[in-house]
Amino acid sequence: EADIYQTPRYLVIGTGKKITLECSQTMGHDKMYWYQQDPGMELHLIHYSYGVNSTEKGDLSSESTVSRIRTEHFPLTLESARPSHTSQYLCASSRQGADTQYFGPGTRLTVL
Amino acid sequence: AQSVTQPDIHITVSEGASLELRCNYSYGATPYLFWYVQSPGQGLQLLLKYFSGDTLVQGIKGFEAEFKRSQSSFNLRKPSVHWSDAAEYFCAVAGSGNTGKLIFGQGTTLQVKP
């Protein structure tokens, strides 16, 4: 069973606020990913990391930023949230290589 | 470019009936293929995956999928659907290189009638 955690699960905030979505995994996986998913739609990769101090932008452009200071932790930050950021954000991790990705439960973000 | 198509946006089946969810992919080399399930408000759970070898893959919860290279398909099947199978199902292919990036289809919503 995969152990990957996301907090908060739900977040409702006002426009202009700075937010950080937390993602942690206890499996020692080197690779971590952030996906954005609108209701009823597919997942789009917005950020990924190969390991500590490695971050890359994904296929979908995003105004968010990420950091990877520790292997187990991959937080996502929005400096100034806008209603267009309203979505579900899913974090995942995997071992090196094209391996199975394990997903967290997601954070559903609503920006008013 | 790699892509995944799930032709059926929404499928309704009766409990106990058989199920097949379609998935077609576009990829230049031998693909790594996955099926995930997502219950409302939850993350994704891996049902099964194909990397190589036997083209009929068994997964959890009684699901199986068959890789057909000639048809670029990886359809998901279950012989008898249970009400708890109602969820969103996503097919995915691992992108080129060794990045591990997944490309997802847009998903199929399964509704199960009693």
Coordinates of C-alpha atoms in Angstrom, one line a residue, chain B:
Chain B
A1 CA 3.4 12.9 -29.7
Q2 CA 1.9 10.4 -27.3
S3 CA -1.8 10.5 -26.6
V4 CA -4.5 8.4 -25.1
T5 CA -8.1 8.2 -26.2
Q6 CA -11.0 6.8 -24.2
P7 CA -13.9 6.9 -26.6
D8 CA -16.6 6.4 -24.0
I9 CA -17.2 9.4 -21.7
H10 CA -19.9 7.7 -19.8
I11 CA -21.0 4.0 -19.5
T12 CA -24.0 2.5 -17.6
V13 CA -24.2 -1.2 -16.9
S14 CA -26.4 -3.3 -14.7
E15 CA -24.9 -4.9 -11.6
G16 CA -23.7 -8.4 -12.6
A17 CA -23.2 -7.6 -16.2
S18 CA -19.9 -7.7 -17.9
L19 CA -17.9 -4.5 -18.6
E20 CA -15.4 -3.4 -21.2
L21 CA -13.8 0.1 -21.1
R22 CA -12.0 1.1 -24.3
C23 CA -8.6 2.7 -24.4
N24 CA -6.5 3.6 -27.5
Y25 CA -3.1 5.0 -27.4
S26 CA -0.6 6.6 -29.8
Y27 CA 3.0 5.9 -29.1
G28 CA 6.0 5.1 -31.2
A29 CA 7.6 2.4 -29.2
T30 CA 6.5 -0.3 -26.9
P31 CA 4.3 1.5 -24.4
Y32 CA 4.0 1.2 -20.7
L33 CA 0.2 1.2 -20.1
F34 CA -1.8 1.7 -16.9
W35 CA -5.4 1.7 -15.8
Y36 CA -6.3 3.8 -12.7
V37 CA -9.7 4.2 -10.9
Q38 CA -10.8 7.3 -9.1
S39 CA -13.7 7.3 -6.6
P40 CA -15.4 10.7 -6.0
G41 CA -13.3 13.1 -4.1
Q42 CA -10.4 10.6 -4.0
G43 CA -7.0 10.2 -5.6
L44 CA -6.2 7.6 -8.2
Q45 CA -5.7 3.9 -7.4
L46 CA -3.8 1.6 -9.8
L47 CA -5.8 -1.3 -11.1
L48 CA -3.2 -2.8 -13.4
K49 CA -0.3 -2.1 -15.6
Y50 CA 1.4 -3.5 -18.7
F51 CA 5.1 -3.2 -19.2
S52 CA 6.0 -6.3 -21.3
G53 CA 5.4 -10.1 -21.5
D54 CA 1.9 -11.6 -21.4
T55 CA -0.5 -9.3 -23.1
L56 CA -3.4 -10.2 -20.8
V57 CA -2.8 -8.5 -17.5
Q58 CA -4.7 -9.3 -14.3
G59 CA -5.3 -6.5 -11.8
I60 CA -7.0 -5.9 -8.5
K61 CA -10.8 -6.1 -7.9
G62 CA -11.3 -8.7 -10.6
F63 CA -10.2 -6.4 -13.5
E64 CA -8.1 -7.5 -16.4
A65 CA -6.8 -5.7 -19.5
E66 CA -5.5 -6.9 -22.9
F67 CA -2.7 -5.2 -24.8
K68 CA -3.2 -5.4 -28.5
R69 CA -0.3 -3.8 -30.4
S70 CA -2.0 -4.2 -33.8
Q71 CA -5.0 -2.2 -32.6
S72 CA -3.1 0.2 -30.3
S73 CA -5.5 -0.7 -27.6
F74 CA -5.5 -1.6 -23.9
N75 CA -9.1 -2.3 -23.1
L76 CA -10.2 -2.9 -19.5
R77 CA -12.6 -5.8 -18.7
K78 CA -14.5 -7.2 -15.8
P79 CA -16.8 -10.3 -16.1
S80 CA -19.3 -9.2 -13.5
V81 CA -19.7 -5.6 -12.3
H82 CA -20.4 -4.8 -8.6
W83 CA -22.2 -1.6 -7.5
S84 CA -18.9 -0.5 -5.8
D85 CA -17.2 -0.4 -9.2
A86 CA -19.0 2.9 -10.0
A87 CA -16.2 5.4 -10.4
E88 CA -14.1 7.2 -13.0
Y89 CA -11.6 5.1 -14.9
F90 CA -8.5 6.5 -16.5
C91 CA -6.1 4.9 -19.0
A92 CA -2.6 6.2 -19.2
V93 CA 0.6 5.7 -21.1
A94 CA 4.1 6.5 -19.9
G95 CA 5.7 9.2 -22.0
S96 CA 8.9 8.8 -24.0
G97 CA 12.3 8.6 -22.4
N98 CA 12.7 7.7 -18.8
T99 CA 10.9 10.7 -17.3
G100 CA 8.1 8.6 -16.0
K101 CA 5.5 11.2 -17.0
L102 CA 2.1 9.8 -17.5
I103 CA -0.3 10.9 -20.3
F104 CA -3.9 10.3 -19.3
G105 CA -7.1 9.8 -21.3
Q106 CA -10.0 12.0 -20.4
G107 CA -11.6 9.2 -18.4
T108 CA -14.7 7.1 -18.5
T109 CA -17.4 7.4 -15.9
L110 CA -19.0 4.1 -14.9
Q111 CA -22.5 4.1 -13.5
V112 CA -23.9 0.8 -12.2
K113 CA -27.6 0.2 -12.1
P114 CA -29.0 -2.1 -9.4

